Short mmCIF file of C-alpha atoms in Angstrom, two decimals:
data_model
loop_
_atom_site.label_atom_id
_atom_site.label_comp_id
_atom_site.label_asym_id
_atom_site.label_seq_id
_atom_site.Cartn_x
_atom_site.Cartn_y
_atom_site.Cartn_z
CA MET A 11 55.43 56.11 -1.81
CA SER A 12 55.52 55.10 1.85
CA GLY A 13 55.01 51.56 3.01
CA SER A 14 51.66 52.27 4.66
CA LYS A 15 50.27 53.84 1.48
CA LYS A 16 51.44 50.86 -0.55
CA THR A 17 49.73 48.52 1.89
CA THR A 18 46.51 50.53 1.78
CA LYS A 19 46.55 50.59 -2.00
CA PHE A 20 47.23 46.85 -2.17
CA VAL A 21 44.39 46.06 0.25
CA SER A 22 42.00 48.30 -1.69
CA ALA A 23 42.91 46.61 -4.97
CA PHE A 24 42.39 43.17 -3.41
CA ALA A 25 39.02 44.16 -1.94
CA THR A 26 37.93 45.34 -5.36
CA ARG A 27 38.81 42.18 -7.28
CA THR A 28 38.18 39.46 -4.63
CA THR A 29 35.22 37.07 -4.92
CA CYS A 30 34.46 37.59 -1.22
CA HIS A 31 31.37 39.73 -1.68
CA GLY A 32 30.99 42.82 0.42
CA LEU A 33 34.59 43.87 0.98
CA ASP A 34 34.51 46.26 -1.96
CA GLN A 35 31.45 47.94 -0.39
CA VAL A 36 33.56 48.75 2.67
CA THR A 37 36.78 49.90 0.97
CA GLU A 38 35.36 51.67 -2.09
CA LYS A 39 36.36 55.32 -2.13
CA GLY A 40 33.74 57.96 -2.55
CA ARG A 41 31.03 56.04 -0.71
CA PRO A 42 29.39 57.75 2.29
CA LEU A 43 30.92 56.83 5.61
CA TRP A 44 27.63 55.65 7.04
CA ALA A 45 27.16 53.23 4.11
CA ARG A 46 30.65 51.81 4.53
CA ALA A 47 30.02 51.45 8.29
CA MET A 48 26.77 49.52 7.71
CA TRP A 49 28.51 47.15 5.31
CA ALA A 50 31.34 46.65 7.79
CA VAL A 51 28.89 45.80 10.60
CA GLY A 52 26.97 43.44 8.30
CA LEU A 53 30.12 41.62 7.23
CA ALA A 54 31.19 41.31 10.87
CA ILE A 55 27.84 39.74 11.80
CA LEU A 56 28.03 37.30 8.90
CA PHE A 57 31.60 36.37 9.78
CA THR A 58 30.60 35.76 13.40
CA GLY A 59 27.72 33.53 12.32
CA MET A 60 30.05 31.55 10.08
CA CYS A 61 32.49 31.03 12.97
CA LEU A 62 29.74 29.85 15.32
CA GLN A 63 28.44 27.34 12.80
CA LEU A 64 31.96 26.14 12.10
CA VAL A 65 32.50 25.53 15.82
CA ILE A 66 29.24 23.56 16.02
CA ARG A 67 30.23 21.40 13.06
CA ILE A 68 33.62 20.68 14.60
CA GLN A 69 31.94 19.67 17.87
CA GLU A 70 29.54 17.36 16.00
CA TYR A 71 32.43 15.77 14.15
CA THR A 72 34.38 15.13 17.34
CA GLU A 73 31.30 13.41 18.81
CA PHE A 74 31.52 10.86 15.95
CA ALA A 75 27.76 10.66 15.57
CA SER A 76 26.29 8.28 13.02
CA ASP A 77 22.95 7.93 11.25
CA THR A 78 20.95 4.75 10.88
CA GLN A 79 19.37 4.07 7.50
CA LEU A 80 16.62 1.49 7.13
CA HIS A 81 15.31 0.20 3.84
CA GLU A 82 13.16 -2.72 2.80
CA GLU A 83 13.90 -5.03 -0.09
CA PHE A 84 11.35 -7.33 -1.64
CA GLU A 85 12.76 -10.40 -3.36
CA SER A 86 11.08 -13.17 -5.28
CA TYR A 87 12.57 -15.78 -2.95
CA ILE A 88 14.82 -15.96 0.10
CA ASP A 89 16.95 -18.68 1.62
CA PHE A 90 15.08 -20.52 4.34
CA PRO A 91 17.04 -20.10 7.60
CA ALA A 92 18.21 -22.80 9.97
CA VAL A 93 15.71 -23.68 12.71
CA SER A 94 17.13 -25.14 15.93
CA ILE A 95 14.91 -26.59 18.65
CA CYS A 96 15.63 -27.57 22.25
CA ASN A 97 13.46 -28.97 24.99
CA TYR A 98 13.55 -27.00 28.24
CA ASN A 99 14.32 -30.21 30.11
CA ARG A 100 17.72 -31.88 29.67
CA PHE A 101 17.05 -35.32 31.15
CA PHE A 102 14.07 -37.61 30.74
CA ASN A 103 12.69 -40.77 32.25
CA ILE A 104 15.28 -41.20 35.01
CA THR A 105 13.61 -43.74 37.27
CA ASP A 106 16.60 -44.69 39.41
CA HIS A 107 16.52 -42.50 42.52
CA SER A 108 20.30 -42.58 42.97
CA GLU A 109 20.88 -41.63 39.33
CA LEU A 110 18.37 -38.78 39.59
CA ALA A 111 20.12 -37.51 42.74
CA ALA A 112 23.53 -37.69 41.03
CA VAL A 113 22.39 -35.85 37.89
CA ASP A 114 20.52 -33.29 39.97
CA GLY A 115 23.66 -32.73 42.04
CA LEU A 116 25.78 -32.15 38.93
CA ILE A 117 23.28 -29.59 37.67
CA ARG A 118 23.39 -27.79 41.01
CA LEU A 119 27.18 -27.67 41.00
CA THR A 120 27.29 -25.97 37.60
CA SER A 121 24.48 -23.52 38.38
CA PRO A 122 25.22 -19.87 39.29
CA LEU A 123 22.49 -20.31 41.95
CA ARG A 124 24.34 -23.11 43.72
CA ASP A 125 24.17 -23.26 47.49
CA VAL A 126 27.78 -23.80 48.59
CA SER A 127 26.69 -24.89 52.06
CA LYS A 128 25.06 -28.00 50.57
CA ASP A 129 27.89 -28.97 48.19
CA ALA A 130 29.26 -31.66 50.49
CA GLU A 131 25.86 -33.37 50.73
CA TRP A 132 25.43 -33.43 46.96
CA GLU A 133 29.00 -34.57 46.37
CA LYS A 134 28.36 -37.66 48.50
CA LEU A 135 25.34 -38.59 46.41
CA ILE A 136 27.28 -38.09 43.17
CA GLN A 137 30.27 -40.13 44.36
CA LYS A 138 28.01 -42.91 45.62
CA TYR A 139 26.36 -43.34 42.22
CA TYR A 140 29.47 -43.05 40.03
CA GLN A 141 31.62 -45.32 42.18
CA ASP A 142 29.88 -48.10 40.32
CA ALA A 143 32.21 -48.88 37.42
CA THR A 144 29.25 -49.58 35.11
CA HIS A 145 28.20 -45.91 35.26
CA ILE A 146 30.18 -43.81 32.81
CA PRO A 147 31.10 -40.57 34.66
CA LEU A 148 30.37 -38.17 31.78
CA LEU A 149 27.46 -35.77 31.54
CA SER A 150 27.49 -36.10 27.75
CA LYS A 151 26.69 -39.78 28.24
CA GLU A 152 23.75 -38.86 30.44
CA VAL A 153 22.52 -36.39 27.81
CA GLU A 154 22.90 -38.98 25.08
CA ASP A 155 21.10 -41.72 27.02
CA LYS A 156 18.51 -39.63 28.86
CA GLY A 157 18.18 -36.59 26.62
CA TRP A 158 15.05 -35.72 24.69
CA PRO A 159 14.72 -38.18 21.81
CA LEU A 160 13.47 -37.10 18.43
CA ASN A 161 11.71 -39.95 16.68
CA GLU A 162 8.37 -40.86 15.15
CA LYS A 163 6.77 -40.73 18.62
CA THR A 164 8.00 -37.30 19.69
CA ILE A 165 7.56 -35.51 16.35
CA THR A 166 3.92 -36.09 15.54
CA SER A 167 3.69 -33.90 12.45
CA CYS A 168 6.24 -32.44 10.04
CA THR A 169 5.71 -30.66 6.73
CA PHE A 170 8.00 -28.36 4.76
CA HIS A 171 6.86 -26.58 1.60
CA GLN A 172 3.63 -28.56 1.95
CA LYS A 173 5.61 -31.80 1.66
CA PRO A 174 6.03 -34.36 4.45
CA CYS A 175 9.24 -34.49 6.45
CA SER A 176 10.33 -36.49 9.49
CA PHE A 177 12.83 -36.69 12.34
CA LYS A 178 15.40 -37.80 9.77
CA ASN A 179 15.51 -34.21 8.50
CA PHE A 180 17.03 -33.03 11.80
CA LYS A 181 20.64 -33.21 12.94
CA THR A 182 21.58 -33.48 16.60
CA PHE A 183 23.86 -31.16 18.56
CA ILE A 184 24.62 -30.69 22.25
CA THR A 185 24.21 -27.41 24.12
CA THR A 186 23.79 -26.30 27.71
CA MET A 187 20.10 -27.20 27.23
CA GLY A 188 21.02 -30.80 26.48
CA ARG A 189 20.24 -32.58 23.25
CA CYS A 190 18.89 -30.25 20.56
CA PHE A 191 18.05 -30.53 16.88
CA THR A 192 18.42 -28.40 13.75
CA PHE A 193 16.16 -28.79 10.73
CA THR A 194 17.95 -29.64 7.51
CA THR A 195 17.02 -31.15 4.17
CA ASP A 196 18.69 -32.29 0.96
CA GLU A 197 16.44 -29.99 -1.08
CA GLU A 198 17.22 -26.39 -1.83
CA ILE A 199 16.00 -24.56 1.26
CA VAL A 200 14.30 -21.50 -0.21
CA GLN A 201 10.88 -19.97 0.21
CA SER A 202 9.17 -17.96 -2.50
CA VAL A 203 5.63 -17.73 -1.09
CA PRO A 204 5.06 -16.10 2.31
CA GLY A 205 2.74 -17.58 4.89
CA SER A 206 2.85 -20.37 7.44
CA GLY A 207 1.36 -22.91 5.06
CA HIS A 208 4.44 -22.66 2.84
CA GLY A 209 7.05 -22.82 5.59
CA LEU A 210 7.96 -25.39 8.24
CA LEU A 211 5.08 -26.90 10.24
CA LEU A 212 5.97 -29.07 13.24
CA ALA A 213 4.11 -30.71 16.10
CA PHE A 214 5.99 -32.29 19.01
CA ASN A 215 5.41 -34.43 22.04
CA ILE A 216 7.68 -32.75 24.62
CA MET A 217 7.30 -35.67 27.09
CA GLN A 218 6.51 -33.39 29.99
CA ASP A 219 5.40 -36.31 32.15
CA TYR A 220 8.98 -37.62 32.02
CA TYR A 221 10.76 -34.39 33.02
CA SER A 222 13.58 -35.25 35.44
CA GLU A 223 15.29 -31.91 35.95
CA HIS A 224 14.92 -30.14 39.27
CA PRO A 225 12.99 -26.87 38.78
CA ASP A 226 15.03 -24.91 41.35
CA TYR A 227 18.50 -25.43 39.91
CA GLY A 228 17.49 -26.52 36.46
CA ARG A 229 14.74 -24.98 34.34
CA PRO A 230 11.22 -24.70 35.70
CA GLU A 231 9.65 -24.11 32.27
CA ALA A 232 7.91 -26.74 30.18
CA GLY A 233 7.94 -26.52 26.43
CA LEU A 234 10.35 -25.82 23.60
CA LYS A 235 12.82 -23.12 22.72
CA VAL A 236 13.38 -22.22 19.07
CA HIS A 237 16.22 -20.26 17.52
CA VAL A 238 16.18 -19.05 13.90
CA HIS A 239 19.65 -18.34 12.54
CA GLU A 240 21.90 -18.52 9.49
CA HIS A 241 23.11 -21.93 8.32
CA ASP A 242 26.77 -21.07 8.81
CA GLU A 243 26.23 -19.89 12.39
CA PRO A 244 26.06 -22.22 15.39
CA PRO A 245 22.72 -22.24 17.20
CA MET A 246 22.44 -20.09 20.31
CA VAL A 247 19.15 -21.52 21.56
CA GLU A 248 19.59 -20.78 25.24
CA GLU A 249 20.73 -17.19 24.66
CA PHE A 250 18.39 -16.10 21.85
CA GLY A 251 15.75 -18.81 21.57
CA ILE A 252 12.00 -18.12 21.57
CA GLY A 253 9.97 -19.99 24.16
CA ILE A 254 6.86 -21.92 23.12
CA PRO A 255 4.91 -23.42 26.04
CA SER A 256 3.34 -26.84 26.04
CA GLY A 257 -0.31 -27.05 25.07
CA PHE A 258 -0.04 -24.19 22.58
CA ALA A 259 0.61 -23.78 18.89
CA GLY A 260 3.13 -21.06 18.20
CA HIS A 261 2.94 -19.20 14.89
CA LEU A 262 6.32 -17.65 14.19
CA SER A 263 6.76 -15.16 11.36
CA ILE A 264 10.25 -13.85 10.68
CA VAL A 265 11.87 -10.93 8.89
CA LYS A 266 15.49 -11.15 7.79
CA GLU A 267 17.61 -8.20 8.86
CA GLU A 268 21.06 -7.51 7.46
CA ARG A 269 22.99 -5.16 9.71
CA ASN A 270 26.02 -3.15 8.63
CA LEU A 271 27.44 -1.22 11.56
CA MET A 272 30.00 1.57 11.66
CA HIS A 273 33.44 0.86 13.06
CA LYS A 274 35.10 2.89 15.76
CA PRO A 275 35.05 5.79 16.50
CA TRP A 276 31.63 6.26 14.81
CA GLY A 277 30.28 2.92 15.98
CA ILE A 278 31.08 0.01 18.27
CA CYS A 279 31.97 -2.71 15.78
CA ASN A 280 35.46 -3.94 15.03
CA PRO A 281 36.32 -4.42 11.33
CA ASN A 282 39.21 -6.70 12.31
CA PRO A 283 37.93 -8.88 15.16
CA LYS A 284 39.99 -11.58 16.74
CA GLU A 285 40.17 -14.93 15.01
CA MET A 286 37.85 -17.69 16.17
CA LYS A 287 39.39 -20.91 17.48
CA TYR A 288 36.41 -23.23 17.18
CA HIS A 289 34.10 -21.53 14.67
CA PRO A 290 34.76 -20.55 11.05
CA LYS A 291 32.89 -17.24 11.21
CA TYR A 292 33.15 -14.46 13.76
CA SER A 293 30.16 -13.24 15.70
CA PHE A 294 29.81 -11.59 19.07
CA GLU A 295 27.85 -14.52 20.51
CA GLU A 296 30.38 -17.11 19.32
CA CYS A 297 33.19 -15.02 20.75
CA MET A 298 31.54 -15.02 24.17
CA THR A 299 30.93 -18.77 23.98
CA GLU A 300 34.56 -19.45 23.11
CA CYS A 301 35.61 -17.19 25.97
CA ARG A 302 33.57 -19.30 28.39
CA ILE A 303 35.07 -22.50 27.03
CA ASP A 304 38.62 -21.15 27.23
CA TYR A 305 38.03 -20.01 30.80
CA ILE A 306 37.01 -23.53 31.85
CA VAL A 307 39.77 -25.21 29.82
CA ASP A 308 42.50 -22.91 31.16
CA LYS A 309 41.34 -23.32 34.74
CA CYS A 310 40.54 -27.04 34.78
CA GLY A 311 42.28 -28.61 31.77
CA CYS A 312 39.08 -30.09 30.31
CA LYS A 313 36.06 -28.92 28.32
CA PRO A 314 32.41 -28.85 29.41
CA TYR A 315 30.07 -31.48 28.01
CA TRP A 316 28.29 -28.97 25.76
CA ALA A 317 31.50 -27.84 23.98
CA ASP A 318 31.44 -30.54 21.30
CA VAL A 319 33.04 -28.14 18.79
CA VAL A 320 36.32 -28.27 20.71
CA GLN A 321 38.66 -30.93 19.37
CA GLY A 322 41.71 -32.45 21.05
CA ILE A 323 40.59 -31.71 24.62
CA SER A 324 38.88 -34.32 26.78
CA GLU A 325 35.52 -33.73 28.40
CA CYS A 326 35.35 -32.95 32.09
CA ASP A 327 34.26 -36.09 33.89
CA VAL A 328 32.27 -36.18 37.08
CA TRP A 329 35.34 -36.00 39.32
CA GLN A 330 36.68 -32.95 37.47
CA ILE A 331 33.26 -31.33 37.72
CA LEU A 332 33.35 -31.85 41.48
CA ALA A 333 36.89 -30.57 41.82
CA CYS A 334 36.99 -27.67 39.38
CA SER A 335 34.84 -27.30 36.30
CA GLY A 336 31.50 -27.11 38.12
CA SER A 337 32.43 -23.88 39.85
CA ALA A 338 34.37 -22.65 36.80
CA GLU A 339 31.32 -23.08 34.57
CA ALA A 340 29.18 -21.11 37.01
CA GLU A 341 31.84 -18.36 37.17
CA SER A 342 32.13 -18.19 33.38
CA LEU A 343 28.59 -16.83 33.19
CA ASN A 344 29.87 -13.61 34.76
CA LEU A 345 32.39 -12.92 32.00
CA THR A 346 31.85 -9.64 30.16
CA PRO A 347 32.72 -8.56 26.60
CA HIS A 348 35.52 -6.47 28.08
CA ASN A 349 37.00 -9.51 29.82
CA CYS A 350 36.76 -11.55 26.63
CA SER A 351 37.82 -8.81 24.14
CA CYS A 352 34.66 -9.46 22.15
CA ASP A 353 33.43 -6.72 19.84
CA GLN A 354 30.28 -6.46 17.79
CA ALA A 355 30.62 -7.72 14.23
CA CYS A 356 30.34 -5.03 11.56
CA SER A 357 28.17 -7.23 9.35
CA SER A 358 25.62 -9.68 10.67
CA VAL A 359 22.27 -11.23 9.84
CA LYS A 360 19.48 -11.42 12.40
CA TYR A 361 15.93 -12.64 12.18
CA ARG A 362 13.31 -10.43 13.75
CA HIS A 363 10.29 -12.47 14.77
CA ASN A 364 6.63 -12.03 15.59
CA LEU A 365 5.13 -14.83 17.66
CA SER A 366 1.47 -15.52 18.30
CA TYR A 367 -0.20 -18.40 20.11
CA ALA A 368 -3.26 -20.55 19.76
CA THR A 369 -4.56 -23.32 22.00
CA TYR A 370 -3.50 -26.76 20.82
CA PRO A 371 -5.21 -29.07 20.10
CA ALA A 372 -8.45 -27.36 19.16
CA VAL A 373 -11.72 -28.11 21.00
CA GLN A 374 -15.26 -27.89 19.71
CA ILE A 375 -17.34 -24.92 20.79
CA GLY A 376 -21.02 -24.15 20.44
CA GLU A 377 -20.73 -20.46 19.76
CA ILE A 378 -21.04 -18.94 16.32
CA LEU A 379 -19.69 -15.52 15.58
CA ALA A 380 -21.60 -13.79 12.80
CA ALA A 381 -20.70 -10.54 11.12
CA ASP A 382 -23.42 -8.57 9.34
CA GLU A 383 -22.63 -5.90 6.83
CA GLU A 384 -24.92 -2.89 6.56
CA ARG A 385 -25.07 0.02 4.13
CA GLY A 386 -23.17 3.04 5.25
CA GLU A 387 -25.94 5.23 3.73
CA THR A 388 -29.67 4.60 4.24
CA VAL A 389 -32.50 5.34 1.80
CA THR A 390 -33.55 8.30 3.95
CA ASP A 391 -30.04 9.71 3.72
CA ASP A 392 -30.06 9.36 -0.07
CA ILE A 393 -33.45 11.10 -0.42
CA GLY A 394 -32.32 13.90 1.88
CA ASP A 395 -29.11 14.44 -0.09
CA PHE A 396 -30.95 14.41 -3.42
CA GLY A 397 -33.64 16.82 -2.20
CA GLY A 398 -31.02 19.12 -0.72
CA LEU A 399 -29.13 19.32 -4.01
CA LEU A 400 -32.32 20.08 -6.00
CA GLY A 401 -33.37 22.74 -3.53
CA LEU A 402 -29.93 24.37 -3.38
CA TRP A 403 -29.29 24.61 -7.11
CA LEU A 404 -32.81 24.71 -8.71
CA GLY A 405 -35.17 25.62 -5.88
CA ILE A 406 -37.13 22.42 -6.50
CA SER A 407 -39.15 20.87 -3.68
CA ILE A 408 -41.64 18.02 -3.44
CA VAL A 409 -44.43 20.49 -4.27
CA THR A 410 -42.54 21.48 -7.41
CA LEU A 411 -42.21 17.82 -8.36
CA GLY A 412 -45.98 17.51 -7.99
CA GLU A 413 -46.43 20.45 -10.34
CA PHE A 414 -44.19 18.82 -12.94
CA ILE A 415 -46.04 15.51 -12.61
CA GLN A 416 -49.35 17.29 -13.13
CA PHE A 417 -47.88 19.16 -16.09
CA PHE A 418 -46.67 16.04 -17.85
CA CYS A 419 -49.96 14.23 -17.20
CA GLN A 420 -51.95 17.11 -18.65
CA LEU A 421 -49.55 17.38 -21.56
CA GLY A 422 -50.02 13.71 -22.29
CA ALA A 423 -53.79 14.01 -22.09
CA LEU A 424 -53.70 17.02 -24.38
CA HIS A 425 -51.60 15.12 -26.88
CA LEU A 426 -54.02 12.20 -26.89
CA LYS A 427 -57.04 14.47 -27.37
CA LYS A 428 -55.44 16.98 -29.73
CA ASN A 429 -57.83 16.14 -32.54
CA ASP A 430 -61.01 16.85 -30.59
CA THR A 431 -59.83 19.27 -27.93
CA THR A 432 -62.22 22.21 -27.54
CA ASP A 433 -61.20 25.77 -26.88
CA ASP A 434 -62.62 25.56 -23.36
CA GLU A 435 -60.47 22.50 -22.55
CA LEU A 436 -57.40 24.19 -23.97
CA LYS A 437 -58.14 27.21 -21.79
CA TYR A 438 -58.46 24.81 -18.84
CA TYR A 439 -55.02 23.27 -19.49
CA ASN A 440 -53.40 26.68 -19.95
CA ALA A 441 -55.08 28.06 -16.89
CA THR A 442 -54.07 25.27 -14.60
CA THR A 443 -50.45 25.38 -15.81
CA LEU A 444 -49.94 29.14 -15.61
CA PRO A 445 -47.97 30.34 -12.60
CA SER A 446 -49.78 32.55 -10.15
CA TYR A 447 -46.82 34.30 -8.60
CA TYR A 448 -45.60 36.66 -11.35
CA GLY A 449 -46.16 40.43 -11.55
CA ASN A 450 -49.89 40.85 -12.04
CA SER A 451 -51.87 38.35 -10.05
CA ARG A 452 -54.44 36.20 -11.81
CA THR A 453 -57.34 34.26 -10.43
CA ILE A 454 -57.42 30.81 -11.94
CA ASN A 455 -60.58 28.79 -11.79
CA PRO A 456 -60.94 25.82 -14.11
CA ASN A 457 -64.69 26.18 -14.16
CA LEU A 458 -64.67 29.85 -15.25
CA SER A 459 -63.26 31.69 -18.18
CA LEU A 460 -59.88 33.36 -17.85
CA ASP A 461 -60.15 36.99 -16.75
CA SER A 462 -57.30 39.49 -16.35
CA ASN A 463 -57.27 41.85 -13.43
CA ALA A 464 -55.97 45.32 -14.06
#
């Protein structure tokens, strides 16, 4: 047997026993040629479709697409998050004109909106004030002495879990917004009942009349900024805080979101991010903050006043701010995640919020808003529906109801007079109750005897 015949026989045997359906229809001997051709064309089309879909799947895989799955979980209680609060103004009640000019000049020097052409003028005012040896040349000292105080006068109301609290339940920290405060308590901070009445209720005096920060280079807003975050994360009030203006009551409802992102190449998170120097837990925001601090430290050899987490490095005094760190702090705001090698964390917890406002305090008004409820269906509608149903299914109308009423009245009268009812009266009752619209017509007259018409 030649080699070609052996090959043909081997292929035919394989096509007969293979689990790839359709090949035996093409190679089977004895089948008409046209049938084998149709099967061959069909198998070719199916094979082409499979190849096209395979190519599409390979393209989708190389795009590293990912799906986002959202699901809600309802728990009997949740841990109450940390609540950090800052006043928009950093310095209060500065009555000395020279001190106000010096502090204002320091703010201008560290602002990304600084006017370089006026630096020399502001530097003279700063140097003039701090040449006095009694004035400590540290911005942290200014924040400590002139920052927003939290005491029984500035926190006018405080309740948590419907129990009273006070300024003693807040711990102080320093940020770029000055002196800020985070709510804390010795009790277990959990909440099992939703609603504002079971959460944290606060009322503050923001001391707006004593604002001393210049609105052009400082912050022109008046009010508070609130950041809700995890207890093991540092507050990022300036970056992610929620503004609440003065003269309003803000009602803040929150939803805890736990995010689990995909790592590269499917996502943008890094499962092995760089180690933090000043914070125990990695997050993208903390990484960017540390990058800013390192930029200032590397360039000027000192830390900014708001970097209290940095140990072993002295704070930049006024003279270092004038010489280096003022401009370095302004430049650090332009750092990008690429410059800082900061990636998104693969696991994080965020608090989505919904904020509404009401005027505070309330004022009396003379208007009364009344809401009246009315029936969706009137009596006329009910009668119409009932009459329509009777007419549709039984052919009954109001006239028919009158006939039935007359019938029952006559039946009752007949029952009461059954002992002495005469034949004429019985004829009267029968006559008046007989229908007049069947077959042979009858003339019914109660005063005459009943006659049949042929």
